[in-house]
PDB file of C-alpha atoms in Angstrom:
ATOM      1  CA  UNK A   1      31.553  29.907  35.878  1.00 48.00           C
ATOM      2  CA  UNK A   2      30.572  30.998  32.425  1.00 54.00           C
ATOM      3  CA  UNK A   3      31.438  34.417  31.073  1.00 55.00           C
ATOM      4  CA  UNK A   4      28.471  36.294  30.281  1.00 57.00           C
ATOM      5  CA  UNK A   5      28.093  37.536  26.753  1.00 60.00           C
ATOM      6  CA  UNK A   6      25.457  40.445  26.376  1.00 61.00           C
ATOM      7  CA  UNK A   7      22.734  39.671  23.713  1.00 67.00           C
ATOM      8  CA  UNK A   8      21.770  42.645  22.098  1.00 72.00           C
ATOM      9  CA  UNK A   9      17.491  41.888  21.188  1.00 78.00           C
ATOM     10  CA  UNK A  10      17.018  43.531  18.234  1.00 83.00           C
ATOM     11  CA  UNK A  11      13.538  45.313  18.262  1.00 87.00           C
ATOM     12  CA  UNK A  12      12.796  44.851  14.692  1.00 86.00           C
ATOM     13  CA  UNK A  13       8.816  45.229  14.211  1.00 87.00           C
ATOM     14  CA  UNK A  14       6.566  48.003  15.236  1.00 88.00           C
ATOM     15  CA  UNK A  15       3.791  46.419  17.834  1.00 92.00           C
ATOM     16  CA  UNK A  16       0.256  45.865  16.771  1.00 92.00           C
ATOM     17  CA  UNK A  17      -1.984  44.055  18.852  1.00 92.00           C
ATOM     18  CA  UNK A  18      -3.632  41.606  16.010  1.00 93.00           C
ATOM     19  CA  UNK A  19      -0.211  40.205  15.320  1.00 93.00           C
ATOM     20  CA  UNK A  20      -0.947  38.306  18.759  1.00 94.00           C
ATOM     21  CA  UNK A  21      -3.940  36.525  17.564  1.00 91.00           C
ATOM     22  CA  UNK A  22      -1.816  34.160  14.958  1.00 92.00           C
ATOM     23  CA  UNK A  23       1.537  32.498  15.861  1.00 94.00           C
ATOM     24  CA  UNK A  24       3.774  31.616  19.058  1.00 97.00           C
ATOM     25  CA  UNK A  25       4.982  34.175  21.014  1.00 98.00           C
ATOM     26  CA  UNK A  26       7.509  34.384  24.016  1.00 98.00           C
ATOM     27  CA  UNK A  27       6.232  37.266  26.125  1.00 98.00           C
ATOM     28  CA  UNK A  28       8.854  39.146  28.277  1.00 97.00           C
ATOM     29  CA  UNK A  29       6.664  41.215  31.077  1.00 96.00           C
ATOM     30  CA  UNK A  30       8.270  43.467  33.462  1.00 94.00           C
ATOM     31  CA  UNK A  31      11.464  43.588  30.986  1.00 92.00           C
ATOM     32  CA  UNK A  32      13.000  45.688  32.662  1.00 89.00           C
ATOM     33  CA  UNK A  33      12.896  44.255  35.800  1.00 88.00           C
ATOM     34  CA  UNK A  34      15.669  41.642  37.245  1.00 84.00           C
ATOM     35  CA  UNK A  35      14.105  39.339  36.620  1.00 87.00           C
ATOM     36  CA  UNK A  36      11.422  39.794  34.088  1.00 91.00           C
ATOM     37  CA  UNK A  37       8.869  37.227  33.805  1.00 94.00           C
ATOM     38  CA  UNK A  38       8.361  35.330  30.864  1.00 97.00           C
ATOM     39  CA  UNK A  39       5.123  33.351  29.138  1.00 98.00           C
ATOM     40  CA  UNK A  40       3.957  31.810  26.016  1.00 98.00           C
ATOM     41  CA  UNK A  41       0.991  33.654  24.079  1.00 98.00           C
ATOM     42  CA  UNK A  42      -0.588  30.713  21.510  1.00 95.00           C
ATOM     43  CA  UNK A  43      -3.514  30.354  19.389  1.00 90.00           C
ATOM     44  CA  UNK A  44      -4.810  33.689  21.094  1.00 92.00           C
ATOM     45  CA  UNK A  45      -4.018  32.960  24.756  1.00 96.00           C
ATOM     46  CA  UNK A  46      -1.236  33.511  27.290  1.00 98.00           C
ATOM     47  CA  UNK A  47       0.207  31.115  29.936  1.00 98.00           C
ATOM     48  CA  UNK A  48       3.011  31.316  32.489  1.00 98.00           C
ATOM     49  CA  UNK A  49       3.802  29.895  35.997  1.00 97.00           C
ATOM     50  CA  UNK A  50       3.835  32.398  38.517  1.00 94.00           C
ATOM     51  CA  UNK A  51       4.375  32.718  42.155  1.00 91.00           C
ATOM     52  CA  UNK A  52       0.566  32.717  42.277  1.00 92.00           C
ATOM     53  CA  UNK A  53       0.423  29.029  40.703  1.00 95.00           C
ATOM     54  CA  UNK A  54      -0.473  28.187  36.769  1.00 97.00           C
ATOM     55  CA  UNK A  55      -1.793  31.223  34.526  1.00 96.00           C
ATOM     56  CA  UNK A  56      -3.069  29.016  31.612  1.00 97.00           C
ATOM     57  CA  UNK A  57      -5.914  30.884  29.139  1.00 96.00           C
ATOM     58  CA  UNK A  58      -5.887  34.359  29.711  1.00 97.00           C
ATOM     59  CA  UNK A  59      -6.852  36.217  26.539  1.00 96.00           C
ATOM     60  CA  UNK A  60      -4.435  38.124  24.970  1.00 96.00           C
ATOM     61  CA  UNK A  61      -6.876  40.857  24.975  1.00 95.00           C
ATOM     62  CA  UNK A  62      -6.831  40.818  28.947  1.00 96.00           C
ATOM     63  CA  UNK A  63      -2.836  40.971  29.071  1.00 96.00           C
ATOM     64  CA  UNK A  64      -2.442  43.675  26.596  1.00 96.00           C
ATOM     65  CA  UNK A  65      -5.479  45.691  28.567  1.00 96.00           C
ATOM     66  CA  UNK A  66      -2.999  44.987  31.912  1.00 95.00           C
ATOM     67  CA  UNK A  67       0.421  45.789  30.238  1.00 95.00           C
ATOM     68  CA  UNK A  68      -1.153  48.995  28.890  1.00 96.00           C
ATOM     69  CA  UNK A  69      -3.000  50.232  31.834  1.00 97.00           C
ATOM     70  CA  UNK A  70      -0.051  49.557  34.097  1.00 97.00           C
ATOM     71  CA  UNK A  71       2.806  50.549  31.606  1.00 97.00           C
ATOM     72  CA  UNK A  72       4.099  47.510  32.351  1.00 97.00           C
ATOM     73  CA  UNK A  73       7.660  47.095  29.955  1.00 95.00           C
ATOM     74  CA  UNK A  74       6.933  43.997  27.268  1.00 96.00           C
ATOM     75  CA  UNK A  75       8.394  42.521  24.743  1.00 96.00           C
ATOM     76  CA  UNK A  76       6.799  39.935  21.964  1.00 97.00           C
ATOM     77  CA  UNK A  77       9.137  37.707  20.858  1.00 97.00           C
ATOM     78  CA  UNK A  78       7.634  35.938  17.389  1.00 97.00           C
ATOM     79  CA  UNK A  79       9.048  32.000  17.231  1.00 98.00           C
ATOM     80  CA  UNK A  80       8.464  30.654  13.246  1.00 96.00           C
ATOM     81  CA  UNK A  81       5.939  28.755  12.943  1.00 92.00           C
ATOM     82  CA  UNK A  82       6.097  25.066  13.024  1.00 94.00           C
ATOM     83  CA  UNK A  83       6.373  23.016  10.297  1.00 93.00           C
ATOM     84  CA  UNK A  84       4.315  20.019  11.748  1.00 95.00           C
ATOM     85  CA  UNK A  85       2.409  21.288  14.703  1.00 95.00           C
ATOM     86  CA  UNK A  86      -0.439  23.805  14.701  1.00 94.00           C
ATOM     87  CA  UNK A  87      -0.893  26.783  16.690  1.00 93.00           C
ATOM     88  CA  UNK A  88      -4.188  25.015  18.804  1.00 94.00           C
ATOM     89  CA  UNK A  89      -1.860  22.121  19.243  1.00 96.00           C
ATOM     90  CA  UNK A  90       1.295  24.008  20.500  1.00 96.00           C
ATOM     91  CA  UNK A  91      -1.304  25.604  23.073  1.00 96.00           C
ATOM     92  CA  UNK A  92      -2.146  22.279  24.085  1.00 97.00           C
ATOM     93  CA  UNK A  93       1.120  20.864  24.400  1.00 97.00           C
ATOM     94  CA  UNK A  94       2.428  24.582  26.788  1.00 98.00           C
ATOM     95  CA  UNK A  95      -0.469  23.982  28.632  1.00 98.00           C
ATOM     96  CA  UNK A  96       0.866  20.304  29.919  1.00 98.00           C
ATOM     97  CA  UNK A  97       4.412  21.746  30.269  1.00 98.00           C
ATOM     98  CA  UNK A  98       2.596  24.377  32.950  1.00 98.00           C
ATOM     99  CA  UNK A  99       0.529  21.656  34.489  1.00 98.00           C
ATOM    100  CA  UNK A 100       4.211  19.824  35.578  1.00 97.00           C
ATOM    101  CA  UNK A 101       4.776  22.215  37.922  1.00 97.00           C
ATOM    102  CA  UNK A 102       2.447  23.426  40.763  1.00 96.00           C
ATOM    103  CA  UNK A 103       4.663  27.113  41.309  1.00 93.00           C
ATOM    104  CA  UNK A 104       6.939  29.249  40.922  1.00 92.00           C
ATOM    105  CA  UNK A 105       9.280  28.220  44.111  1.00 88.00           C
ATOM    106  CA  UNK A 106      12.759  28.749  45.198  1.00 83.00           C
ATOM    107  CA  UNK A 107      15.027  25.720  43.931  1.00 83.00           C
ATOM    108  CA  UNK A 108      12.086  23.745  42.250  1.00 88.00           C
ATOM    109  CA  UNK A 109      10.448  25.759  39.555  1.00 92.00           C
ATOM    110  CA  UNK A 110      10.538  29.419  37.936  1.00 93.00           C
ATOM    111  CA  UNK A 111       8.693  30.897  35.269  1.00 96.00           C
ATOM    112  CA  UNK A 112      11.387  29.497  32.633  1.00 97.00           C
ATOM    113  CA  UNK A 113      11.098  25.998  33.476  1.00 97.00           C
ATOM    114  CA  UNK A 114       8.058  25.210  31.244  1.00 98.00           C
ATOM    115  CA  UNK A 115       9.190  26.982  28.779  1.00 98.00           C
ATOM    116  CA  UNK A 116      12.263  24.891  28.751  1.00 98.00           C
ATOM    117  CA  UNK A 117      10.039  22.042  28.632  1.00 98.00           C
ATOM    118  CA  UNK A 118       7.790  23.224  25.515  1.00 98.00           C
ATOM    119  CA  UNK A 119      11.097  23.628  23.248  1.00 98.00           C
ATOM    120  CA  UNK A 120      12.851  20.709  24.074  1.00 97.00           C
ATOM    121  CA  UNK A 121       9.488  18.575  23.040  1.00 97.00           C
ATOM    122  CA  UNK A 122       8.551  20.741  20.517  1.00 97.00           C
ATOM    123  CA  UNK A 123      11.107  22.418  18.898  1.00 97.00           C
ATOM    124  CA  UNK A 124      14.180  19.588  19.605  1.00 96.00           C
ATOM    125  CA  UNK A 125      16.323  22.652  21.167  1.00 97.00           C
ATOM    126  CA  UNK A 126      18.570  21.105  23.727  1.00 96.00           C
ATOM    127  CA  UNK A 127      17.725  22.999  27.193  1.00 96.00           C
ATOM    128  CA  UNK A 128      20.458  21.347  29.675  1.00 94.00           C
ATOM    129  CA  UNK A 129      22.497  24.741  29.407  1.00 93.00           C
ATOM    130  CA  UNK A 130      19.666  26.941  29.661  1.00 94.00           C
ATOM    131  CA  UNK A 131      19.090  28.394  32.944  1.00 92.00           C
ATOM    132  CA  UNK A 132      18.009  32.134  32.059  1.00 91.00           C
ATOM    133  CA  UNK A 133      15.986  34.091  29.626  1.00 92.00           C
ATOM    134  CA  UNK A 134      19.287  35.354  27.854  1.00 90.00           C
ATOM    135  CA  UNK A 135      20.607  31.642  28.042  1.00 92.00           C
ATOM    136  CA  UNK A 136      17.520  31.045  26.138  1.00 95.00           C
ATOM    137  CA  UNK A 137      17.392  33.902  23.438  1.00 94.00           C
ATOM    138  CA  UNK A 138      20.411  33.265  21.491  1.00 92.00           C
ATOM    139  CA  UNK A 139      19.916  29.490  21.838  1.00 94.00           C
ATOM    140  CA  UNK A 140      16.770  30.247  19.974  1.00 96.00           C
ATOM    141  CA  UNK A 141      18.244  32.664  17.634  1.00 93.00           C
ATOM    142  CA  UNK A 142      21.341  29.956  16.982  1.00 94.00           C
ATOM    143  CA  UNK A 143      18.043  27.358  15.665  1.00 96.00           C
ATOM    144  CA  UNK A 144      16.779  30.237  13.320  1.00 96.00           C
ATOM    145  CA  UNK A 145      13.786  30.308  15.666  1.00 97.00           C
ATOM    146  CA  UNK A 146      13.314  33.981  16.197  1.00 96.00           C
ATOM    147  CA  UNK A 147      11.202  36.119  13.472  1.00 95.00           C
ATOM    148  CA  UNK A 148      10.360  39.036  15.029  1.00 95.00           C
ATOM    149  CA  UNK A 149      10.359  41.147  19.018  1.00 94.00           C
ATOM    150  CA  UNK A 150       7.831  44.362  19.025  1.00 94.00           C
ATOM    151  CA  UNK A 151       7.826  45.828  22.124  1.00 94.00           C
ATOM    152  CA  UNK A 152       5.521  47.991  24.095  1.00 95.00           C
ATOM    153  CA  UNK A 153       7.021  50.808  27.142  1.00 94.00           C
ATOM    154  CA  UNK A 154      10.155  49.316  26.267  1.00 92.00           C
ATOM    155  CA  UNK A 155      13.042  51.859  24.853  1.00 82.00           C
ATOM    156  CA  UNK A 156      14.264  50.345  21.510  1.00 74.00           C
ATOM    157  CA  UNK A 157      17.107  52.123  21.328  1.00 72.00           C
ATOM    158  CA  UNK A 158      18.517  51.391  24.900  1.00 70.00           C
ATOM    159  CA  UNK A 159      17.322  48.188  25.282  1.00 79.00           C
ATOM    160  CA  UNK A 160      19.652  45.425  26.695  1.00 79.00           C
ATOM    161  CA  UNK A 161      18.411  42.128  28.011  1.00 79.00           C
ATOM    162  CA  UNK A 162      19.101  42.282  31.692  1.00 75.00           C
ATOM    163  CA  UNK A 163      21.959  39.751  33.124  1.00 78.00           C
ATOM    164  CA  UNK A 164      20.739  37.813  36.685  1.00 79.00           C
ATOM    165  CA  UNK A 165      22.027  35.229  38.768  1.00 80.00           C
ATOM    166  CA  UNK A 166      19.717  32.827  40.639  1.00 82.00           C
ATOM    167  CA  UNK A 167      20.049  34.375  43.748  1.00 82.00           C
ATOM    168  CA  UNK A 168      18.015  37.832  42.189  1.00 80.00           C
ATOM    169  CA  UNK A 169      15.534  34.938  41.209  1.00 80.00           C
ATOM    170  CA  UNK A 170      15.563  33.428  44.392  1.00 76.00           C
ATOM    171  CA  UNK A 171      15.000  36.968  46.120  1.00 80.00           C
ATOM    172  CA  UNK A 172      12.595  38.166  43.527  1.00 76.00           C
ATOM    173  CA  UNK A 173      10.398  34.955  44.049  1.00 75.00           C
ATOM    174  CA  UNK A 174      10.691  35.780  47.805  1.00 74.00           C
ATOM    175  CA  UNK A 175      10.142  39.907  47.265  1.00 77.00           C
ATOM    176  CA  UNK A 176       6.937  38.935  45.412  1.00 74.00           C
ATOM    177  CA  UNK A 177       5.982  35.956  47.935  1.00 70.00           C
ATOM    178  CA  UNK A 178       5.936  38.374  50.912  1.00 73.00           C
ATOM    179  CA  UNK A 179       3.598  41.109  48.861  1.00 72.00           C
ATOM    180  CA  UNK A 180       0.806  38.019  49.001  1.00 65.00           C
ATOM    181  CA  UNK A 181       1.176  37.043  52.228  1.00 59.00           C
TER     182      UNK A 181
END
């Protein structure tokens, strides 16, 4: 088993909203929870897989109405931009990585796995280790990939990126499961 190492995010920009319409951002919703759920906002719109199926083109307008009604903890995690692809094609490309996957399910799928997907093929960052949103944070960090996190409801100061095992996944997919049933 691999020691865990805590990775301190660095909240390093104050938020403002237009800063979402330009650029690639990982979007951590419900940070605070174990586990929080994660997304990609690009070229203006966010998509994620969720328990409920494939989120794919909701404004960024309509999450940041959502997060700020509900007070819902979130962090916006800026990725550099690209030095080949566009944002409207890095949209594209998330989308398909969302499309390979139906749900999020216990054992086949969770919100990460796309995301996994979209960096290997985009970015060349080998993903076989990554398992976890804090697996995946330094990794990007290590490939100069990070830019930027603003935050919204989210403490700066006391921040730490929560640690979970699979199981919390597994019961959090469950948890949320039963709530729709």
């Amino acid at each position: 088993m691999k020691t865990l190492i805590p990775y301190k995010l660095e909240i390093n920009k104050t938020f403002n909203e237009d800063d979402l319409l330009k650029g690639l951002y990982i979007a951590v919703i419900h940070a605070t929870r174990i586990p929080p759920h994660i997304g990609i906002i690009a070229d203006k719109q966010y998509h994620s897989l969720s328990i409920k199926g494939q989120n794919i083109n909701t404004s960024v307008n309509a999450l940041l109405k959502n997060s700020t009604i509900r007070k819902i903890p979130t962090l916006f995690i800026k990725i550099k931009g690209h030095m080949t692809f566009s944002d409207a094609y890095l949209n594209e490309h998330f989308i398909t990585n969302v499309q390979q996957f139906q749900r999020v399910d216990t054992g086949v799928a969770t919100c990460l796995s796309p995301i996994k997907l979209f960096f290997e093929e985009t970015y060349d960052v080998p993903m076989k280790e990554i398992n976890y949103l804090y697996d995946l944070l330094p990794a990007l960090h290590k490939e100069g990939l990070i830019e930027h996190i603003s935050s919204l409801f989210v403490d700066e100061k006391k921040y730490q990126l929560p640690f979970y095992t699979s199981n919390e996944i597994n019961e959090g997919i469950d948890q949320i499961r039963s709530e729709f049933k």
